[in-house]
Amino acid sequence: MSLLQIKELGLEISGRPILKKVSLQIEKGKVLGLVGESGSGKSMTALSVMKLLPEGSDLSGQISFDGTDLTNLDETSMCHLRGDDIGMVFQEPMTALNPLKTIGEQIAEGIRLHRGATTSEAMHLAADILEQVGLPSDQHMLSRYPHELSGGQRQRVVIAIACALKPKLLIADEPTTALDVTIQAQILDLLRTLVTENDMALLLISHDLGVVADMADTLTILRDGKVMESGDAVDVLTNRRHPYTEQLAEASSHVPERSAPPVLASEAQMAGIAPLLSVDKIVCDYPGKRLGIFRKSSPFRAVDSVSFDIFPGQTMALVGESGCGKSTLGRCLLGLHRQSAGELHFDGVSLSDDNNEQQTDARKHMQIVFQDPYGSFNPRHRVARLVAEPLFRSPHLSAVEKDERICQALESVGLDRSDRFKYIHEFSGGQRQRLAIARALVSRPKLIIADEPVSALDVSLRAQILDLLSELRDKLQIAYLFISHDLTVVQAICDEVLVMRSGKFVEHGPVEKIFLDPQEDYTRELLAAAPNLEKYLHERTAQTSDKRD
Amino acid sequence: MLAFLANRLFALGLTLLLATVVIFLVLEIIPGDPARLMLGINATQDAVDVLREQMGLNQPPLQRYWSWVTGLLVGDFGTSYTYSVPVSELILERIVVSLPLALIALTLSTLIAIPVGIYAASHRGRVSDTAVIATTQLGIAIPNFWFALLLVYVFAVSLRLVPAGGFPGWDAGVWEAVKALILPSIALALPQAAILARVTRSAIIETLGEDYVRTARAKGLTYRQTLWRHTLRNAMIPVVTIMGLQFAFLLAGTIIIENVFYLPGLGRLVFQAITQHDLPVVQSVVVLLVATVVLINFLVDIAYAVIDPRLRRSVS
């Protein structure tokens, strides 16, 4: 008898089918990976088990948990199960905690509710659990508020809440997607330990095959609300019998083809090629927080005297954990944030002086692609106007020429000319990111700064966008500064890597050298933490054969 | 928290000081001679000169500003030109009507609005919610003087429970005075309650969609428990903001209701002073109102900090 057995689960929300005959099961103390792209119904499957579905949901089929049929269970009995026998961890740690209550209160609440413990008993238990999730009591965690913690710490608190009463089943919905690779590795470790120590079953929802390959015993792959394939995790991922499994696996370690060899700084210098962008000892400060009407704290140094060159057609990666200053550096290069010191040269023009005509002209050739394909477009404008935005620096173009430029840009990213009359809500996430690239291309740039351009996208879309970026690079000789925390992506597309930590570069060199022979501990940590499908599969196959021997 | 308070109090003082400068400058910049403005165009030059001397207009501006501000600090607001009594006396007479009126109206509006807002939000989309939305829409659309007339007709004329208008003064007994304020405060409170109920409803509905409410549900809390323990306090910030704005309005923006009920409140005083060019009264009441609004904002800021630990950090 499985702990959780879902049979032919169907779900409609306001008449729209979401899940179609989904069946899966989890054994006691085992980890089931539930994999799928966004919109595949994986979160809805989890919420069906919790019975926390949005209004207008119509559930059919059977969910039996520990011998009880949940589909017919009333709300009061569900409340007894939730938080006690079934715990749940959500994706976004920044918003998952009540900002007005202390960490202690929030953990103790469930303990008091289910166990009838007094406040002080519950607080004692809460302190123990915090210790278990790696937040020792000497840091006064109980009396702190969520805003005083980092994202990783908050996710530990959310896990503490879910595991406070040692549930039989823990559901984790993309628990590490919003976190850095190093924090992700720590949180996954923590989940693994908790599951083993407390003999819990874990339903791990993820879009990342690497994470699942590392964690799961069994695997279920969902697509459009239907189960594509399920079975032993290593077996499913190694043999890839289902075409969709193959497609997902290929996409998650996809490397775009390239016609030209990588552009390396050492070779370019030898050939006497002048750098396209040259950054010399740049410093970026954020003004200190206002302490009073006349007092300010000292400024925060986000970027601390860094220097590098980007050569024409080169793809430079800028990697590091969140808060290391990589986005600030990108903004500084674009002139969105003024540097406090240092020299910037682009295309032979100094960008450090006050604005002048030469500079304005040069800036035309530097464009940006943002991370969020949903937030970075004005929803009230048509695509033609959105894509044409960078052309305000080219006033000499006639309306016909501008229109032609827009059409060319759209076509070069694989969209249609007629798309320019549409509004942004008519496009999917992947198409929007294509539009963002079209917007950057329209002024025929020499350098595109791409700030996490694929991290909001599903694996198959990610592979497509990487292909597109690589193709544009080969065709138009564009250089990229690729800001990312995803090392798989960096390895797939970049020529050189800058590793950044606390505003400084710790390592800099060609991709192959950095990935195969990292010199710094920090780089090694980053590399070790990055989930890698092939590596994990290899390790786990080796383990099983060891056991057999 | 203490540092937070000190910082806010300092800002409050600074704002008030700036406000007096602006008010003083505006009256300096107004074209024409204040004395002539007050006396009218037919006044003789002699009369104007006498008034100028009385008002101290012949002294240099800096000195006049200084004596005005130091006067304000000790409660000397100058002398009313029309009534020939100290402005402070005039204001005091009116404030004992306006302040209780505003307080009763605000209390009433809060007591009605918050429960109604919570009820509507927790019955979102049902008939009762729709009924609340329709009623509040009506409450916002109907002018308060019409409510006032209706209340007078029902409770004063037909049922004779309370007087139809006038104010007997607090000397006539607390109950008599409060009785005279009941109808006007209801008339003031209803439209305010309608607005506040809508704000409360939408703030709660927004908060109910937050991730931490879902976390609370996953902990095993019932819908009702999440509403009381996790939603209400988080939804209070916009509600407190609107309450602050409403209180400021209730203190001085009540002239129509004061007229309907023949109440000698601040609104009527300002109105009369403006029509009679009684500059000392106008100037003092404006300073007083600015001070009240600044003070209310100060209280609202403290309320924010009490509600939300993140806002206590502005000084650390």
Short mmCIF file of N, CA and C in Angstrom, two decimals, chain A residues 50 52 75 79 82-83 88 90 92 95-101 106 109-110 113-114 145 147 161 289-294, chain B residues 7 10-11 14 124 210-212 214-215 217-222 225 229-230 233-234 307-310 312-316:
data_model
loop_
_atom_site.label_atom_id
_atom_site.label_comp_id
_atom_site.label_asym_id
_atom_site.label_seq_id
_atom_site.Cartn_x
_atom_site.Cartn_y
_atom_site.Cartn_z
N MET A 50 -3.47 18.76 -1.32
CA MET A 50 -3.73 19.59 -0.15
C MET A 50 -5.18 20.06 -0.09
N LEU A 52 -6.27 22.66 -1.65
CA LEU A 52 -6.21 24.13 -1.55
C LEU A 52 -6.35 24.72 -2.94
N GLU A 75 -13.81 19.62 4.95
CA GLU A 75 -12.80 20.66 5.17
C GLU A 75 -12.17 20.56 6.58
N CYS A 79 -8.22 20.14 7.40
CA CYS A 79 -7.43 21.05 8.23
C CYS A 79 -6.60 20.27 9.25
N ARG A 82 -3.61 18.79 7.05
CA ARG A 82 -2.67 19.80 6.56
C ARG A 82 -1.77 20.27 7.70
N GLY A 83 -0.50 20.30 7.44
CA GLY A 83 0.43 20.81 8.45
C GLY A 83 0.78 19.76 9.49
N MET A 88 3.71 21.33 3.34
CA MET A 88 4.00 21.80 1.99
C MET A 88 4.97 22.98 2.02
N PHE A 90 6.67 25.99 -0.50
CA PHE A 90 6.34 26.66 -1.76
C PHE A 90 7.58 27.23 -2.42
N GLU A 92 8.30 30.45 -3.64
CA GLU A 92 8.83 31.81 -3.47
C GLU A 92 9.06 32.12 -1.99
N THR A 95 7.96 35.68 -0.27
CA THR A 95 6.59 36.09 0.05
C THR A 95 5.82 35.03 0.83
N ALA A 96 6.47 33.92 1.15
CA ALA A 96 5.73 32.82 1.76
C ALA A 96 5.55 32.98 3.26
N LEU A 97 6.18 33.99 3.85
CA LEU A 97 6.05 34.18 5.29
C LEU A 97 5.33 35.49 5.58
N ASN A 98 4.51 35.47 6.63
CA ASN A 98 3.78 36.66 7.04
C ASN A 98 4.77 37.72 7.55
N PRO A 99 4.82 38.89 6.90
CA PRO A 99 5.84 39.88 7.26
C PRO A 99 5.64 40.48 8.65
N LEU A 100 4.47 40.32 9.24
CA LEU A 100 4.17 40.99 10.51
C LEU A 100 4.37 40.09 11.72
N LYS A 101 4.67 38.80 11.48
CA LYS A 101 4.81 37.90 12.63
C LYS A 101 6.25 37.40 12.71
N GLN A 106 5.38 32.03 13.79
CA GLN A 106 4.86 31.35 12.61
C GLN A 106 5.10 29.85 12.65
N GLU A 109 2.78 28.35 15.55
CA GLU A 109 1.35 28.38 15.29
C GLU A 109 0.78 26.99 14.95
N GLY A 110 1.46 26.33 14.00
CA GLY A 110 0.99 25.00 13.59
C GLY A 110 1.09 23.98 14.72
N LEU A 113 -1.71 24.58 17.11
CA LEU A 113 -2.98 24.20 16.48
C LEU A 113 -3.21 22.70 16.52
N HIS A 114 -2.17 21.93 16.15
CA HIS A 114 -2.37 20.49 16.00
C HIS A 114 -2.13 19.73 17.29
N TYR A 145 12.05 38.85 12.42
CA TYR A 145 10.98 38.95 11.43
C TYR A 145 11.51 38.49 10.07
N HIS A 147 11.69 39.81 7.18
CA HIS A 147 12.49 40.72 6.37
C HIS A 147 13.94 40.80 6.85
N ILE A 161 8.50 25.13 9.06
CA ILE A 161 7.05 25.16 9.30
C ILE A 161 6.42 23.86 8.78
N LYS A 289 21.86 54.29 3.43
CA LYS A 289 20.49 54.48 3.88
C LYS A 289 20.40 55.74 4.74
N ARG A 290 19.30 56.44 4.59
CA ARG A 290 19.10 57.65 5.38
C ARG A 290 18.81 57.26 6.83
N LEU A 291 19.59 57.79 7.74
CA LEU A 291 19.40 57.44 9.15
C LEU A 291 18.57 58.50 9.86
N GLY A 292 18.64 59.70 9.37
CA GLY A 292 17.89 60.78 9.96
C GLY A 292 17.79 61.84 8.91
N ILE A 293 17.35 63.02 9.29
CA ILE A 293 17.19 64.05 8.26
C ILE A 293 18.55 64.49 7.74
N PHE A 294 19.54 64.54 8.60
CA PHE A 294 20.86 65.00 8.14
C PHE A 294 21.92 63.91 8.16
N ASN B 7 12.84 60.98 15.68
CA ASN B 7 13.07 61.40 14.31
C ASN B 7 11.80 61.99 13.70
N PHE B 10 10.88 65.37 15.22
CA PHE B 10 11.73 66.42 14.67
C PHE B 10 11.22 66.84 13.29
N ALA B 11 10.87 65.85 12.48
CA ALA B 11 10.35 66.14 11.14
C ALA B 11 9.04 66.92 11.24
N LEU B 14 9.76 70.56 12.05
CA LEU B 14 10.33 71.23 10.88
C LEU B 14 9.23 71.56 9.86
N ARG B 124 -16.85 37.12 -0.59
CA ARG B 124 -16.58 37.66 -1.91
C ARG B 124 -17.36 36.92 -3.01
N GLU B 210 -2.27 36.61 -0.95
CA GLU B 210 -0.82 36.58 -0.72
C GLU B 210 -0.33 35.15 -0.46
N ASP B 211 0.94 34.94 -0.78
CA ASP B 211 1.53 33.63 -0.57
C ASP B 211 1.49 33.18 0.89
N TYR B 212 1.70 34.12 1.83
CA TYR B 212 1.77 33.70 3.22
C TYR B 212 0.43 33.25 3.76
N ARG B 214 -1.53 31.40 1.93
CA ARG B 214 -1.51 30.01 1.48
C ARG B 214 -0.64 29.16 2.40
N THR B 215 0.52 29.73 2.82
CA THR B 215 1.37 29.01 3.78
C THR B 215 0.58 28.70 5.05
N ARG B 217 -2.63 28.38 5.38
CA ARG B 217 -3.61 27.32 5.10
C ARG B 217 -2.92 25.96 5.08
N ALA B 218 -1.71 25.91 4.52
CA ALA B 218 -0.99 24.64 4.43
C ALA B 218 -0.57 24.16 5.81
N LYS B 219 -0.53 25.09 6.79
CA LYS B 219 -0.22 24.72 8.16
C LYS B 219 -1.39 24.03 8.82
N GLY B 220 -2.57 24.15 8.23
CA GLY B 220 -3.75 23.53 8.80
C GLY B 220 -4.75 24.52 9.37
N LEU B 221 -4.50 25.81 9.18
CA LEU B 221 -5.46 26.79 9.68
C LEU B 221 -6.70 26.79 8.81
N THR B 222 -7.86 27.03 9.43
CA THR B 222 -9.09 27.13 8.64
C THR B 222 -9.11 28.50 7.96
N GLN B 225 -9.56 31.20 10.47
CA GLN B 225 -8.34 31.48 11.26
C GLN B 225 -7.32 32.28 10.47
N ARG B 229 -5.97 35.79 11.79
CA ARG B 229 -4.60 35.81 12.30
C ARG B 229 -3.59 36.36 11.30
N HIS B 230 -3.84 36.17 10.02
CA HIS B 230 -2.81 36.55 9.05
C HIS B 230 -3.22 37.66 8.09
N ARG B 233 -4.36 42.21 9.99
CA ARG B 233 -3.34 43.20 10.32
C ARG B 233 -2.59 43.63 9.07
N ASN B 234 -2.35 42.68 8.16
CA ASN B 234 -1.65 43.02 6.93
C ASN B 234 -2.48 43.95 6.05
N ILE B 307 1.91 48.57 13.29
CA ILE B 307 1.39 47.45 12.50
C ILE B 307 2.52 46.64 11.88
N ASP B 308 3.48 47.34 11.27
CA ASP B 308 4.44 46.65 10.40
C ASP B 308 5.88 46.80 10.89
N PRO B 309 6.51 45.70 11.33
CA PRO B 309 7.88 45.77 11.85
C PRO B 309 8.87 46.29 10.82
N ARG B 310 8.57 46.10 9.51
CA ARG B 310 9.50 46.56 8.49
C ARG B 310 9.63 48.08 8.49
N ARG B 312 9.49 49.97 11.13
CA ARG B 312 10.14 50.48 12.35
C ARG B 312 11.62 50.72 12.11
N ARG B 313 12.13 50.20 10.98
CA ARG B 313 13.56 50.22 10.78
C ARG B 313 14.09 51.52 10.23
N SER B 314 13.19 52.44 9.84
CA SER B 314 13.65 53.63 9.12
C SER B 314 14.78 54.31 9.89
N VAL B 315 14.83 54.10 11.22
CA VAL B 315 16.01 54.49 11.98
C VAL B 315 16.49 53.24 12.71
N SER B 316 17.74 52.89 12.54
CA SER B 316 18.16 51.67 13.23
C SER B 316 19.36 51.95 14.10
#
